[in-house]
């Protein structure tokens, strides 16, 4: 019996020793993977090493916890809003500014609630979904209409700009900027300028009538002075008319449209023919390419104005004896993965192209590129073509009006440089709501 007991005890001690050595090897391997092969620690006892590494982890954890608290405090008091949602669009966290902008009075820190229960904003939901699907940062601007009547007797509308970023585990973070003060300031400036233009139109018209009456009665050099005065008066009147036109399009975009159905191809060719005297001076040719004939439901006069402005801009930038391309592409909904069809109209020249500043500001009011501005100033006498009656704007409002007309039709327009020609590339797109294929 004693022999059996001793054998069992020896066997048990052997098994315990083997397990201990196995645990030690696993622990040593784990420590090496976590903290590296530091010679001063490998030779230490396991308990001492483990105690030191645990203290180091606790120190790092405290540091990270303090850093997280600091960043949360900074974001909480930031002048822009921030919200963070999980993969199921549940609101995980938002700062004070976001709670004010989105009226999130019902949300409390630490709560996890579905964002749709707290905020009814289609644009915000689309921004989050697009960011999650593409895993790319996105930027979107929209007007948020609050439906919280707890403090006010009417809904509040705020212009917002959202910048979203994809986060791990399909979470999404969105920074929100309050654009309403900028919108109100811009609207106030536009109202002041519109009021001023209304007041200026009458005296300028009187000056023009007087100049027209005096011009045939005077001899040089007085007649040349009156002619110059008449040209400047006409330029100011066109500037006022263009500005008022943009203001009307912004206030009531669709109400200023007279919709009718017509063929798109003849409209583009007609606009080019109107400017043929200008294009022939540089020996420019129109290269028109279309996949198929399209009929469009739009404002014929406004759309003609769009292509007159675009062609006029292309002619000014193009060098002599070159082509200006117009490529019309019909985009079906299944091709572009959108619920409706679109048409794309590309106008491409062979000029020097647009500078970075031009690309950003080409549709801004009163903006003219340096090259075009100089050419306009030296050719003011040719602003009105006697053969066509077309007035080359020269006011810096032509492309601004073009953009407003396209937006009124529910479309979009963008400017860039073409990779092949190096020239300016204006791309107009109109949705299916304005187009019918025939």
Coordinates of C-alpha atoms in Angstrom, one line a residue:
X1 CA 0.0 0.0 0.0
X2 CA 2.8 2.4 0.9
X3 CA 4.5 1.6 -2.4
X4 CA 1.4 2.3 -4.3
X5 CA 0.9 5.5 -2.4
X6 CA 4.4 6.6 -3.2
X7 CA 4.1 5.7 -6.8
X8 CA 0.8 7.7 -7.0
X9 CA 2.4 10.7 -5.2
X10 CA 5.4 10.7 -7.6
X11 CA 3.1 10.4 -10.6
X12 CA 1.0 13.3 -9.3
X13 CA 4.0 15.5 -8.6
X14 CA 5.3 14.7 -12.1
X15 CA 2.1 15.7 -13.7
X16 CA 1.9 18.9 -11.6
X17 CA 5.5 19.7 -12.6
X18 CA 4.8 19.1 -16.3
X19 CA 1.7 21.3 -16.1
X20 CA 3.6 24.0 -14.3
X21 CA 6.3 24.0 -16.9
X22 CA 3.7 24.1 -19.6
X23 CA 1.9 27.1 -18.0
X24 CA 5.2 28.8 -17.5
X25 CA 6.1 28.4 -21.2
X26 CA 2.7 29.7 -22.3
X27 CA 2.9 32.6 -19.9
X28 CA 6.4 33.4 -21.1
X29 CA 5.3 33.3 -24.7
X30 CA 2.3 35.5 -23.9
X31 CA 4.5 38.1 -22.2
X32 CA 6.9 38.1 -25.1
X33 CA 4.1 38.6 -27.6
X34 CA 2.7 41.4 -25.5
X35 CA 5.8 43.3 -24.4
X36 CA 8.7 42.0 -26.5
X37 CA 11.9 40.2 -25.6
X38 CA 13.3 42.7 -23.1
X39 CA 16.4 41.0 -21.6
X40 CA 15.9 42.6 -18.2
X41 CA 12.4 41.2 -17.9
X42 CA 13.0 37.7 -19.4
X43 CA 15.5 36.8 -16.6
X44 CA 13.1 38.1 -13.9
X45 CA 10.7 35.8 -12.0
X46 CA 7.3 35.4 -13.6
X47 CA 5.4 36.8 -10.7
X48 CA 7.6 39.9 -10.7
X49 CA 7.3 40.4 -14.4
X50 CA 3.5 39.8 -14.4
X51 CA 3.1 42.3 -11.5
X52 CA 5.1 44.9 -13.3
X53 CA 3.3 44.4 -16.6
X54 CA -0.1 44.6 -14.9
X55 CA 0.9 47.9 -13.3
X56 CA 2.1 49.1 -16.7
X57 CA -1.3 48.2 -18.2
X58 CA -3.1 49.9 -15.4
X59 CA -1.0 53.0 -15.9
X60 CA -1.7 53.0 -19.7
X61 CA -5.3 52.4 -19.0
X62 CA -5.6 55.4 -16.7
X63 CA -3.7 57.5 -19.2
X64 CA -6.1 56.5 -22.0
X65 CA -9.1 57.0 -19.8
X66 CA -7.9 60.5 -18.9
X67 CA -7.2 61.3 -22.6
X68 CA -10.7 60.0 -23.6
X69 CA -12.3 62.2 -20.9
X70 CA -10.3 65.2 -22.1
X71 CA -11.3 64.7 -25.7
X72 CA -15.0 64.1 -24.8
X73 CA -14.9 67.4 -22.8
X74 CA -13.4 69.2 -25.7
X75 CA -15.9 67.8 -28.2
X76 CA -18.8 68.4 -25.7
X77 CA -17.9 72.1 -25.7
X78 CA -17.0 72.4 -29.3
X79 CA -18.7 75.1 -31.4
X80 CA -19.8 72.5 -34.0
X81 CA -22.1 69.6 -33.4
X82 CA -21.1 65.9 -33.3
X83 CA -23.2 62.8 -33.3
X84 CA -22.1 59.1 -33.4
X85 CA -24.3 56.2 -34.4
X86 CA -23.7 52.4 -34.5
X87 CA -24.4 50.0 -37.3
X88 CA -28.1 50.0 -36.5
X89 CA -28.3 53.8 -36.5
X90 CA -28.7 54.0 -32.8
X91 CA -27.5 57.2 -31.3
X92 CA -24.4 56.4 -29.1
X93 CA -23.3 59.9 -28.3
X94 CA -23.7 63.6 -29.2
X95 CA -22.4 66.8 -27.8
X96 CA -24.2 69.9 -26.6
X97 CA -24.1 71.8 -29.9
X98 CA -25.7 68.8 -31.8
X99 CA -28.4 68.6 -29.1
X100 CA -29.2 72.2 -29.8
X101 CA -29.1 72.0 -33.6
X102 CA -31.2 68.8 -33.9
X103 CA -33.4 69.5 -30.9
X104 CA -32.4 66.4 -29.1
X105 CA -33.9 67.3 -25.7
X106 CA -35.3 63.8 -25.2
X107 CA -31.9 62.2 -25.4
X108 CA -29.8 61.9 -22.2
X109 CA -26.1 61.0 -22.0
X110 CA -25.6 57.3 -21.6
X111 CA -28.8 56.4 -23.5
X112 CA -28.7 54.3 -26.6
X113 CA -31.8 55.1 -28.8
X114 CA -32.7 54.8 -32.4
X115 CA -31.8 58.1 -34.2
X116 CA -35.0 58.0 -36.2
X117 CA -37.0 58.2 -32.9
X118 CA -35.2 61.4 -32.0
X119 CA -34.5 63.2 -35.3
X120 CA -36.7 63.2 -38.5
X121 CA -34.2 64.2 -41.2
X122 CA -34.1 62.3 -44.5
X123 CA -30.9 64.1 -45.5
X124 CA -29.1 63.1 -42.3
X125 CA -30.2 59.5 -42.7
X126 CA -29.0 59.4 -46.3
X127 CA -25.7 61.0 -45.4
X128 CA -25.1 58.3 -42.7
X129 CA -26.1 55.4 -45.0
X130 CA -23.9 56.7 -47.9
X131 CA -20.9 57.0 -45.6
X132 CA -21.4 53.5 -44.2
X133 CA -21.9 51.9 -47.7
X134 CA -18.9 53.7 -49.3
X135 CA -16.7 53.8 -46.2
X136 CA -15.6 57.3 -47.5
X137 CA -16.1 60.7 -45.8
X138 CA -19.0 62.6 -47.2
X139 CA -20.2 66.3 -47.1
X140 CA -23.8 67.4 -47.5
X141 CA -25.8 70.6 -47.0
X142 CA -29.5 70.8 -46.3
X143 CA -32.2 72.7 -44.5
X144 CA -33.3 70.9 -41.3
X145 CA -36.9 71.5 -40.3
X146 CA -37.5 70.9 -36.6
X147 CA -40.8 69.5 -35.6
X148 CA -40.3 70.1 -31.9
X149 CA -43.0 72.6 -30.7
X150 CA -42.2 72.2 -27.0
X151 CA -40.7 75.7 -26.7
X152 CA -41.9 77.6 -29.8
X153 CA -45.2 77.8 -31.6
X154 CA -43.7 77.3 -35.0
X155 CA -41.3 75.0 -36.7
X156 CA -37.7 76.1 -36.9
X157 CA -35.6 75.7 -40.1
X158 CA -31.8 75.7 -39.9
X159 CA -29.3 75.4 -42.7
X160 CA -26.9 72.6 -41.8
X161 CA -23.7 71.3 -43.3
X162 CA -22.8 67.7 -42.3
X163 CA -19.3 66.2 -42.6
X164 CA -19.4 62.4 -42.0
X165 CA -16.6 59.9 -41.3
X166 CA -16.7 56.1 -41.3
X167 CA -15.7 54.5 -38.0
X168 CA -14.9 50.9 -37.0
X169 CA -17.7 48.3 -36.6
X170 CA -19.8 50.2 -39.2
X171 CA -20.3 53.1 -36.9
X172 CA -20.5 56.7 -38.4
X173 CA -19.5 60.0 -36.9
X174 CA -21.1 63.2 -38.2
X175 CA -19.9 66.8 -37.6
X176 CA -22.7 69.4 -37.9
X177 CA -22.1 73.1 -38.8
X178 CA -24.8 75.7 -38.4
X179 CA -24.9 77.5 -41.7
X180 CA -28.0 79.6 -40.9
X181 CA -26.1 82.8 -39.9
X182 CA -24.2 82.7 -43.2
X183 CA -27.5 82.1 -45.1
X184 CA -29.2 85.0 -43.4
X185 CA -26.3 87.3 -44.0
X186 CA -26.2 86.4 -47.7
X187 CA -30.0 86.9 -48.0
X188 CA -29.7 90.3 -46.3
X189 CA -26.9 91.3 -48.7
X190 CA -28.9 90.1 -51.7
X191 CA -32.0 92.0 -50.5
X192 CA -30.0 95.2 -50.1
X193 CA -28.4 94.8 -53.5
X194 CA -31.7 94.0 -55.2
X195 CA -33.3 97.1 -53.6
X196 CA -30.3 99.1 -54.9
X197 CA -30.6 97.7 -58.4
X198 CA -34.3 98.6 -58.5
X199 CA -33.5 102.1 -57.5
X200 CA -30.7 102.5 -60.1
X201 CA -32.6 101.1 -63.1
X202 CA -34.8 104.2 -63.6
X203 CA -32.1 106.9 -63.6
X204 CA -29.8 104.7 -65.8
X205 CA -32.6 104.3 -68.3
X206 CA -33.0 108.1 -68.3
X207 CA -29.3 108.6 -68.9
X208 CA -29.3 106.1 -71.8
X209 CA -32.3 107.9 -73.4
X210 CA -30.5 111.2 -73.1
X211 CA -27.3 109.8 -74.6
X212 CA -29.2 108.2 -77.5
X213 CA -30.8 111.6 -78.2
X214 CA -27.6 113.5 -78.0
X215 CA -25.4 111.1 -80.0
X216 CA -26.6 112.0 -83.6
X217 CA -26.5 115.8 -82.8
X218 CA -22.8 116.0 -81.7
X219 CA -19.6 116.0 -83.6
X220 CA -16.2 114.4 -82.6
X221 CA -14.8 114.4 -80.0
X222 CA -18.1 115.0 -78.1
X223 CA -19.9 112.3 -80.0
X224 CA -17.2 109.7 -79.0
X225 CA -17.7 110.7 -75.3
X226 CA -21.4 110.3 -75.6
X227 CA -20.9 106.9 -77.3
X228 CA -18.7 105.7 -74.5
X229 CA -21.2 107.0 -71.9
X230 CA -24.0 105.1 -73.8
X231 CA -21.9 101.8 -73.7
X232 CA -21.3 102.1 -70.0
X233 CA -25.0 102.9 -69.3
X234 CA -26.0 99.8 -71.3
X235 CA -23.5 97.7 -69.4
X236 CA -24.8 98.8 -66.1
X237 CA -28.4 98.2 -67.2
X238 CA -27.5 94.7 -68.3
X239 CA -25.8 94.1 -64.9
X240 CA -29.0 95.2 -63.1
X241 CA -31.2 93.1 -65.3
X242 CA -29.0 90.0 -64.9
X243 CA -28.9 90.5 -61.1
X244 CA -32.7 90.9 -60.9
X245 CA -33.1 87.8 -63.0
X246 CA -30.9 85.7 -60.7
X247 CA -32.9 87.0 -57.7
X248 CA -36.2 86.0 -59.2
X249 CA -34.8 82.5 -60.1
X250 CA -33.6 82.0 -56.5
X251 CA -36.9 83.2 -54.9
X252 CA -39.3 81.3 -57.2
X253 CA -37.3 79.0 -59.4
X254 CA -40.1 76.8 -60.8
X255 CA -42.6 79.6 -61.0
X256 CA -40.4 81.4 -63.5
X257 CA -40.3 78.5 -65.9
X258 CA -42.7 78.0 -68.8
X259 CA -42.5 74.3 -69.5
X260 CA -43.0 72.8 -73.0
X261 CA -41.9 69.7 -74.9
X262 CA -39.3 70.2 -77.7
X263 CA -36.3 68.5 -79.3
X264 CA -33.0 69.1 -77.5
X265 CA -30.7 68.8 -80.6
X266 CA -32.2 71.7 -82.5
X267 CA -32.1 74.0 -79.5
X268 CA -28.3 73.4 -79.0
X269 CA -27.6 74.0 -82.7
X270 CA -29.8 77.1 -82.7
X271 CA -27.8 78.5 -79.8
X272 CA -24.6 77.9 -81.6
X273 CA -25.9 79.5 -84.8
X274 CA -26.8 82.6 -82.8
X275 CA -23.1 82.9 -81.8
X276 CA -21.7 81.9 -85.2
X277 CA -20.4 85.5 -86.0
X278 CA -18.3 85.3 -82.8
X279 CA -17.1 81.7 -83.5
X280 CA -16.2 82.6 -87.1
X281 CA -13.9 85.4 -85.9
X282 CA -11.8 82.6 -84.4
X283 CA -12.6 80.0 -87.0
X284 CA -14.1 77.7 -84.4
X285 CA -16.2 74.6 -85.2
X286 CA -18.9 72.8 -83.3
X287 CA -18.5 69.0 -83.0
X288 CA -21.9 67.7 -81.8
X289 CA -22.2 64.1 -80.7
X290 CA -25.5 62.5 -79.4
X291 CA -26.3 58.9 -78.9
X292 CA -30.0 59.4 -79.8
X293 CA -32.6 62.1 -80.4
X294 CA -34.1 63.4 -77.2
X295 CA -37.2 65.4 -76.5
X296 CA -37.1 67.5 -73.4
X297 CA -39.8 69.1 -71.3
X298 CA -38.4 72.4 -70.1
X299 CA -38.4 76.1 -70.5
X300 CA -37.2 76.6 -74.1
X301 CA -36.2 80.2 -73.7
X302 CA -34.3 79.6 -70.4
X303 CA -32.5 76.5 -71.7
X304 CA -31.5 78.5 -74.9
X305 CA -30.1 81.1 -72.5
X306 CA -28.1 78.4 -70.7
X307 CA -26.3 77.3 -73.9
X308 CA -25.8 80.8 -75.2
X309 CA -24.0 81.6 -71.9
X310 CA -22.0 78.3 -72.0
X311 CA -21.0 78.7 -75.7
X312 CA -20.1 82.3 -75.2
X313 CA -17.8 81.3 -72.4
X314 CA -16.3 78.5 -74.4
X315 CA -15.7 80.8 -77.4
X316 CA -13.9 83.4 -75.2
X317 CA -11.5 80.7 -73.8
X318 CA -10.8 78.8 -77.0
X319 CA -7.8 79.6 -79.2
X320 CA -8.3 80.1 -83.0
X321 CA -9.0 77.2 -85.4
X322 CA -10.1 74.7 -82.7
X323 CA -13.2 72.6 -82.0
X324 CA -15.8 72.9 -79.3
X325 CA -17.3 69.6 -78.5
X326 CA -20.9 69.0 -77.3
X327 CA -21.6 65.4 -76.1
X328 CA -25.1 64.4 -75.1
X329 CA -25.5 61.2 -73.2
X330 CA -28.7 59.6 -71.9
X331 CA -28.2 57.9 -68.6
X332 CA -30.7 55.3 -67.7
X333 CA -31.5 54.7 -64.1
X334 CA -30.2 51.1 -64.1
X335 CA -26.8 52.4 -65.4
X336 CA -26.3 55.1 -62.7
X337 CA -28.2 53.2 -59.9
X338 CA -30.7 55.9 -59.3
X339 CA -34.5 55.8 -59.3
X340 CA -34.8 58.0 -62.4
X341 CA -33.1 58.6 -65.7
X342 CA -30.8 61.5 -66.3
X343 CA -29.3 63.3 -69.4
X344 CA -25.8 64.6 -69.4
X345 CA -24.6 67.4 -71.7
X346 CA -20.9 68.0 -71.9
X347 CA -19.4 71.2 -73.4
X348 CA -15.6 70.9 -73.9
X349 CA -13.2 73.5 -75.4
X350 CA -9.5 73.4 -76.2
X351 CA -8.5 76.5 -74.2
X352 CA -6.0 76.8 -71.4
X353 CA -8.5 75.3 -68.9
X354 CA -9.7 76.7 -65.6
X355 CA -7.5 77.5 -62.7
X356 CA -8.2 76.1 -59.3
X357 CA -9.8 79.5 -58.3
X358 CA -11.9 79.5 -61.5
X359 CA -13.2 75.9 -60.8
X360 CA -14.3 77.0 -57.3
X361 CA -15.7 80.3 -58.2
X362 CA -16.8 80.1 -61.9
X363 CA -20.5 80.1 -60.9
X364 CA -20.2 82.9 -58.3
X365 CA -21.9 86.2 -58.9
X366 CA -19.8 88.9 -60.5
X367 CA -16.8 86.6 -60.9
X368 CA -14.8 86.7 -64.1
X369 CA -11.5 85.0 -64.8
X370 CA -8.6 87.4 -65.4
X371 CA -8.3 86.4 -69.1
X372 CA -11.9 86.9 -69.9
X373 CA -12.1 90.1 -67.9
X374 CA -9.3 91.6 -69.8
X375 CA -10.8 90.5 -73.1
X376 CA -14.2 92.0 -72.2
X377 CA -12.7 95.3 -71.2
X378 CA -10.8 95.7 -74.4
X379 CA -13.8 94.7 -76.6
X380 CA -16.7 96.5 -74.9
X381 CA -17.8 98.0 -78.2
X382 CA -18.6 94.5 -79.5
X383 CA -20.8 93.5 -76.6
X384 CA -23.8 93.6 -78.8
X385 CA -23.6 91.7 -82.1
X386 CA -25.7 93.6 -84.7
X387 CA -26.3 90.5 -86.8
X388 CA -27.5 88.3 -84.0
X389 CA -28.7 90.6 -81.4
X390 CA -27.0 88.5 -78.7
X391 CA -25.5 90.4 -75.9
X392 CA -22.2 89.0 -74.5
X393 CA -22.8 89.4 -70.8
X394 CA -19.4 90.6 -69.7
X395 CA -21.0 91.3 -66.2
X396 CA -19.7 88.1 -64.5
X397 CA -23.3 86.9 -64.1
X398 CA -23.7 84.7 -67.2
X399 CA -22.7 81.4 -65.6
X400 CA -24.4 82.3 -62.3
X401 CA -27.7 82.7 -64.3
X402 CA -26.9 79.4 -66.1
X403 CA -26.5 77.6 -62.8
X404 CA -29.8 79.0 -61.4
X405 CA -31.7 78.0 -64.5
X406 CA -30.3 74.4 -64.3
X407 CA -31.2 74.2 -60.6
X408 CA -34.7 75.5 -61.3
X409 CA -35.1 72.5 -63.6
X410 CA -34.0 70.2 -60.9
X411 CA -30.6 69.5 -62.5
X412 CA -27.0 70.3 -61.7
X413 CA -24.0 71.8 -63.4
X414 CA -20.2 71.5 -62.6
X415 CA -17.0 72.9 -64.1
X416 CA -13.7 71.1 -64.5
X417 CA -10.9 70.6 -66.9
X418 CA -11.1 67.9 -69.5
X419 CA -8.3 65.3 -69.2
X420 CA -7.8 64.9 -73.0
X421 CA -8.1 68.5 -74.3
X422 CA -6.9 70.3 -71.2
X423 CA -9.7 72.9 -71.8
X424 CA -12.7 73.9 -69.7
X425 CA -15.4 71.2 -69.4
X426 CA -18.9 72.3 -68.3
X427 CA -21.2 69.3 -67.5
X428 CA -24.9 69.9 -67.4
X429 CA -27.2 67.1 -66.0
X430 CA -31.0 67.1 -65.9
X431 CA -33.2 64.5 -64.2
X432 CA -35.8 62.2 -65.7
X433 CA -38.6 64.5 -64.5
X434 CA -37.6 67.0 -67.2
X435 CA -36.8 64.6 -69.9
X436 CA -38.7 62.2 -72.2
X437 CA -37.1 59.9 -74.7
X438 CA -38.8 59.9 -78.1

